[in-house]
Short mmCIF file of C-alpha atoms in Angstrom, two decimals:
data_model
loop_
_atom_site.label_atom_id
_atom_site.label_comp_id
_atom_site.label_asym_id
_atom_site.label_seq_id
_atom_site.Cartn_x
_atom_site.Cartn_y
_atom_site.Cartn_z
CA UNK X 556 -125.64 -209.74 -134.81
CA UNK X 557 -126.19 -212.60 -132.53
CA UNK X 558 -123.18 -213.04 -130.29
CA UNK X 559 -123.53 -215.20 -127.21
CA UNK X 560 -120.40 -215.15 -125.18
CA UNK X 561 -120.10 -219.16 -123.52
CA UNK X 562 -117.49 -221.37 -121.59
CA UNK X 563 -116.87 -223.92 -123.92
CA UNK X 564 -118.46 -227.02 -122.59
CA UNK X 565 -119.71 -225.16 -118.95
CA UNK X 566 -122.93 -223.77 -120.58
CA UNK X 567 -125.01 -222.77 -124.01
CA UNK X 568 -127.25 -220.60 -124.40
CA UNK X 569 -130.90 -221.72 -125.69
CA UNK X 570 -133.51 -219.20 -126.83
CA UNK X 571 -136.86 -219.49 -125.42
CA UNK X 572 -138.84 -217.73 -127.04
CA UNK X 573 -138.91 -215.55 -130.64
CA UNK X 574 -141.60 -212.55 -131.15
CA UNK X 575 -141.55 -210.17 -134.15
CA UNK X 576 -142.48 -207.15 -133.37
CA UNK X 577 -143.69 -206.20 -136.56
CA UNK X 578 -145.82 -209.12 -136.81
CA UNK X 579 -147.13 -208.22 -133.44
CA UNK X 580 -148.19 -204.74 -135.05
CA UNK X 581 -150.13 -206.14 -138.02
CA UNK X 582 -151.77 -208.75 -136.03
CA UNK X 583 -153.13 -205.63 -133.87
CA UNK X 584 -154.55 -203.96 -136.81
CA UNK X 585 -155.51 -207.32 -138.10
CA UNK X 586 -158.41 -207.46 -135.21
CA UNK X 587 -158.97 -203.50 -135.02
CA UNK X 588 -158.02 -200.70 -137.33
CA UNK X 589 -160.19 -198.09 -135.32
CA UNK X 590 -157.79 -196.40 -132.74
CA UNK X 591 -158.92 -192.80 -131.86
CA UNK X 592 -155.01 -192.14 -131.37
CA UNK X 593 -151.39 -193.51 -131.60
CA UNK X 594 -151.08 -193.48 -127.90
CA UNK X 595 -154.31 -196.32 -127.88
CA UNK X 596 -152.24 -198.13 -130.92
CA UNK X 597 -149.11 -198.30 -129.01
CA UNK X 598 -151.00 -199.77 -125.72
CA UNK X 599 -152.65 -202.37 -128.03
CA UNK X 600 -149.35 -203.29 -129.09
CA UNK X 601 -147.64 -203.24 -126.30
CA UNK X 602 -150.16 -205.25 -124.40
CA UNK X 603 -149.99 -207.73 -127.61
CA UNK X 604 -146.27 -208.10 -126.83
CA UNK X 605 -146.80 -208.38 -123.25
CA UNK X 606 -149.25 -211.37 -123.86
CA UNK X 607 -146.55 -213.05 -126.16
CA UNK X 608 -144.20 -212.77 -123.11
CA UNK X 609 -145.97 -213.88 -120.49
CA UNK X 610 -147.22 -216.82 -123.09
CA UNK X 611 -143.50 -218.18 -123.95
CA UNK X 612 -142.37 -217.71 -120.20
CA UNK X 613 -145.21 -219.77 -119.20
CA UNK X 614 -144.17 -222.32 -121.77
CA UNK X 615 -140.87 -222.64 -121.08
CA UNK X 616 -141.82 -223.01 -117.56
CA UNK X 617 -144.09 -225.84 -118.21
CA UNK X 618 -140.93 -227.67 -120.37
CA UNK X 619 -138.65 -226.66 -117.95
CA UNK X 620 -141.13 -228.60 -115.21
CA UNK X 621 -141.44 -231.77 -117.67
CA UNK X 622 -137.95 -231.88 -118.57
CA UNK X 623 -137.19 -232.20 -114.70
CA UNK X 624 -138.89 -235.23 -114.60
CA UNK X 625 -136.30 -237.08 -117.03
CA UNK X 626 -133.20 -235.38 -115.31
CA UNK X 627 -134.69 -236.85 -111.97
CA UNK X 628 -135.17 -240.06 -113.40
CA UNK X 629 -139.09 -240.02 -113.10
CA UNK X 630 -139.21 -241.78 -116.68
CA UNK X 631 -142.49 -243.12 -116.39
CA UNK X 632 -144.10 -239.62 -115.58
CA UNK X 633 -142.01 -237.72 -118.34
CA UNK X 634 -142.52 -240.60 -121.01
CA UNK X 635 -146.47 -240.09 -119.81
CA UNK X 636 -146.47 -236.60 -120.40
CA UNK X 637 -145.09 -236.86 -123.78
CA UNK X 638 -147.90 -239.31 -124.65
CA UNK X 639 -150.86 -238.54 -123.23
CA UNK X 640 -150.90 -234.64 -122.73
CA UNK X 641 -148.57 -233.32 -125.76
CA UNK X 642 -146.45 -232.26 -123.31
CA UNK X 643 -142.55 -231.06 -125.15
CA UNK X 644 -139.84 -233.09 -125.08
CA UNK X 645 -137.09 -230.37 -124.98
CA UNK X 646 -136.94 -226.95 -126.18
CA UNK X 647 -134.86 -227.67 -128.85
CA UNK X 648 -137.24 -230.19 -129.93
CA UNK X 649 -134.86 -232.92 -129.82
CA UNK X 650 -136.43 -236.43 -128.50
CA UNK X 651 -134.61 -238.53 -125.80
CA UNK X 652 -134.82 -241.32 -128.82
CA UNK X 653 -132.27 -239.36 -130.67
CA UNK X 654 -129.56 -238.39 -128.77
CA UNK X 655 -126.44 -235.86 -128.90
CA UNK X 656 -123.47 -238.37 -127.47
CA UNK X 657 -121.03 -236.73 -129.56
CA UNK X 658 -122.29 -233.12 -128.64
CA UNK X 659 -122.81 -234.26 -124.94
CA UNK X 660 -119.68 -235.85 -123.99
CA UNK X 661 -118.21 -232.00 -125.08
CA UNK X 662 -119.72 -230.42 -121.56
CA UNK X 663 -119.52 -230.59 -118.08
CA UNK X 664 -122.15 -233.00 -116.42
CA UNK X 665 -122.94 -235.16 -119.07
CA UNK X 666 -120.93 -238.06 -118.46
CA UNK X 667 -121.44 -237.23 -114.54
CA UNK X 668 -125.13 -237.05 -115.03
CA UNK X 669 -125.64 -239.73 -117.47
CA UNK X 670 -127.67 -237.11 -119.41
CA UNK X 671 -127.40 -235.98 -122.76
CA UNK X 672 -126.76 -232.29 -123.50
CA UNK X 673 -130.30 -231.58 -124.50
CA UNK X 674 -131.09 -232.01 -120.85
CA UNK X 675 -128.59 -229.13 -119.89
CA UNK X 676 -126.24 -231.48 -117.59
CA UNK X 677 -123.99 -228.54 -117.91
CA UNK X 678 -123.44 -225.97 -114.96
CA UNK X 679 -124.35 -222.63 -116.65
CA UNK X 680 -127.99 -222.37 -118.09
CA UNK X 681 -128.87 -219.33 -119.84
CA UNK X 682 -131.73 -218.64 -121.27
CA UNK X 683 -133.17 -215.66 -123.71
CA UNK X 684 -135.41 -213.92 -125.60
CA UNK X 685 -135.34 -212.61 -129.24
CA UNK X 686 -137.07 -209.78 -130.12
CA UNK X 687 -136.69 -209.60 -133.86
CA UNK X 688 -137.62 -207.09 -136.77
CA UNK X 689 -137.37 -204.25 -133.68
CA UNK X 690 -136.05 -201.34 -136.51
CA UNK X 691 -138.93 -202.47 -138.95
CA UNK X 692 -141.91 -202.39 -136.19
CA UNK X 693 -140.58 -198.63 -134.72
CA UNK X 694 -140.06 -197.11 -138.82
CA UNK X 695 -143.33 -198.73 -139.13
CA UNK X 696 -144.97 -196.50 -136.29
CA UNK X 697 -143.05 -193.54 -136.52
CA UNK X 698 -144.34 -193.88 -140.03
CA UNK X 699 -148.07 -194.45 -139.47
CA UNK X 700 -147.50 -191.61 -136.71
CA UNK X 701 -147.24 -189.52 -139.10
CA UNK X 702 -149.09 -190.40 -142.20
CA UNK X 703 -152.26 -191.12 -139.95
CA UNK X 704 -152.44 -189.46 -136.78
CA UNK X 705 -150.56 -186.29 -137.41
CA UNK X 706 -151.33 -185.48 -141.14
CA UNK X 707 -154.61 -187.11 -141.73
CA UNK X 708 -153.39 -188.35 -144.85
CA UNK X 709 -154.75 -192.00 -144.61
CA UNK X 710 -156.69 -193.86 -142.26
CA UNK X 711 -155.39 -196.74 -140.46
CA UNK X 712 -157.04 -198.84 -141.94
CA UNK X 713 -156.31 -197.87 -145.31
CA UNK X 714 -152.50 -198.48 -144.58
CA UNK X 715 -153.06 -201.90 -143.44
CA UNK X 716 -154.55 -202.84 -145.90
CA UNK X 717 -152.03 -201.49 -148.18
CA UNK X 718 -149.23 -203.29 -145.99
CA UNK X 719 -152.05 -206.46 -146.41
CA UNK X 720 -151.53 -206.37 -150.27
CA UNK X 721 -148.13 -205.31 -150.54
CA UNK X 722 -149.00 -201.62 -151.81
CA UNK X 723 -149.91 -203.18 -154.88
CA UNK X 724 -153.56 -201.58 -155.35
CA UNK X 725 -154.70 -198.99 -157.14
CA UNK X 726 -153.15 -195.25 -155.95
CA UNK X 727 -150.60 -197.52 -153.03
CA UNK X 728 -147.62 -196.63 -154.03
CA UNK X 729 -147.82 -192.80 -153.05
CA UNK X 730 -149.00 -194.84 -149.79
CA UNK X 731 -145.63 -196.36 -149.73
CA UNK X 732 -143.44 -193.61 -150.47
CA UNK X 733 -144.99 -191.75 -148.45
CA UNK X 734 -144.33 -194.13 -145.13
CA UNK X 735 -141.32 -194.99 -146.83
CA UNK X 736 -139.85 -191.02 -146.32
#
């Protein structure tokens, strides 16, 4: 369902960042299976997500920084960076060693610029996040709403452990049918 609308050859569009949500909500009851109520679930959650955020923003600042460096012809400090702090070459992980001249000579600014496309010569950048497996992280609490908080049925724990093992102990798969309905 990805559908980016672009100018040919005036812009792309470059993901920054991907977070599953659903892997955000296992990794919370990974480190703590012992919330009094769904309300304290959701904030842990949330503030997991938020973290994630504010973690890939901060990244792609930092690249964005480094990658300035080349596009201002600072070579030396950019070519440093690379070396002697880690520091990422591009987002899309392609290396200045291994250009796109094909690719690049396809959008605005490249040729002007002298840089390749992975450097975003072009005059539209736009830049998003993903937020994937949304539908599977809100069944998933709408289902452990109800199955834990609401009916008593299980305890948190108990259902991420099931989830852990893939219902496939002893007595999990009325577990899974019933956060399945």
């Amino acid at each position: 369902l990805c559908q980016d609308m672009n100018i040919p050859g005036k812009g792309d569009f470059w993901i920054i960042s991907g977070i599953s949500l659903a892997n955000h909500l296992m990794d919370v009851l990974a480190r703590d299976c012992s919330f009094a109520s769904f309300d304290a679930l959701m904030t842990a959650v949330k503030a997991s997500v938020a973290e994630a955020i504010r973690s890939s923003v901060e990244w792609y600042n930092i690249a964005e920084e480094h990658l300035a460096l080349y596009a201002n012809g600072n070579l030396d400090a950019y070519f440093d960076g690379i070396k002697n702090h880690g520091m990422p070459v591009d987002r899309g992980a392609n290396s200045p060693m291994a250009p796109l001249p094909l690719l690049s000579a396809l959008f605005h600014g490249s040729i002007e610029h002298a840089l390749d496309v992975a450097f975003e010569p072009y005059p539209i950048k736009d830049k998003g996040m993903f937020f994937g497996t949304a539908v599977e992280a809100v069944n998933a609490l709408a289902a452990i709403r109800r199955v834990v908080y609401d009916q008593g049925r299980y305890t948190l724990e108990k259902v991420y452990q099931a989830c852990k093992n893939n219902f496939d102990g002893e007595g999990e798969e009325l577990l899974r049918v019933l956060l399945w309905n």
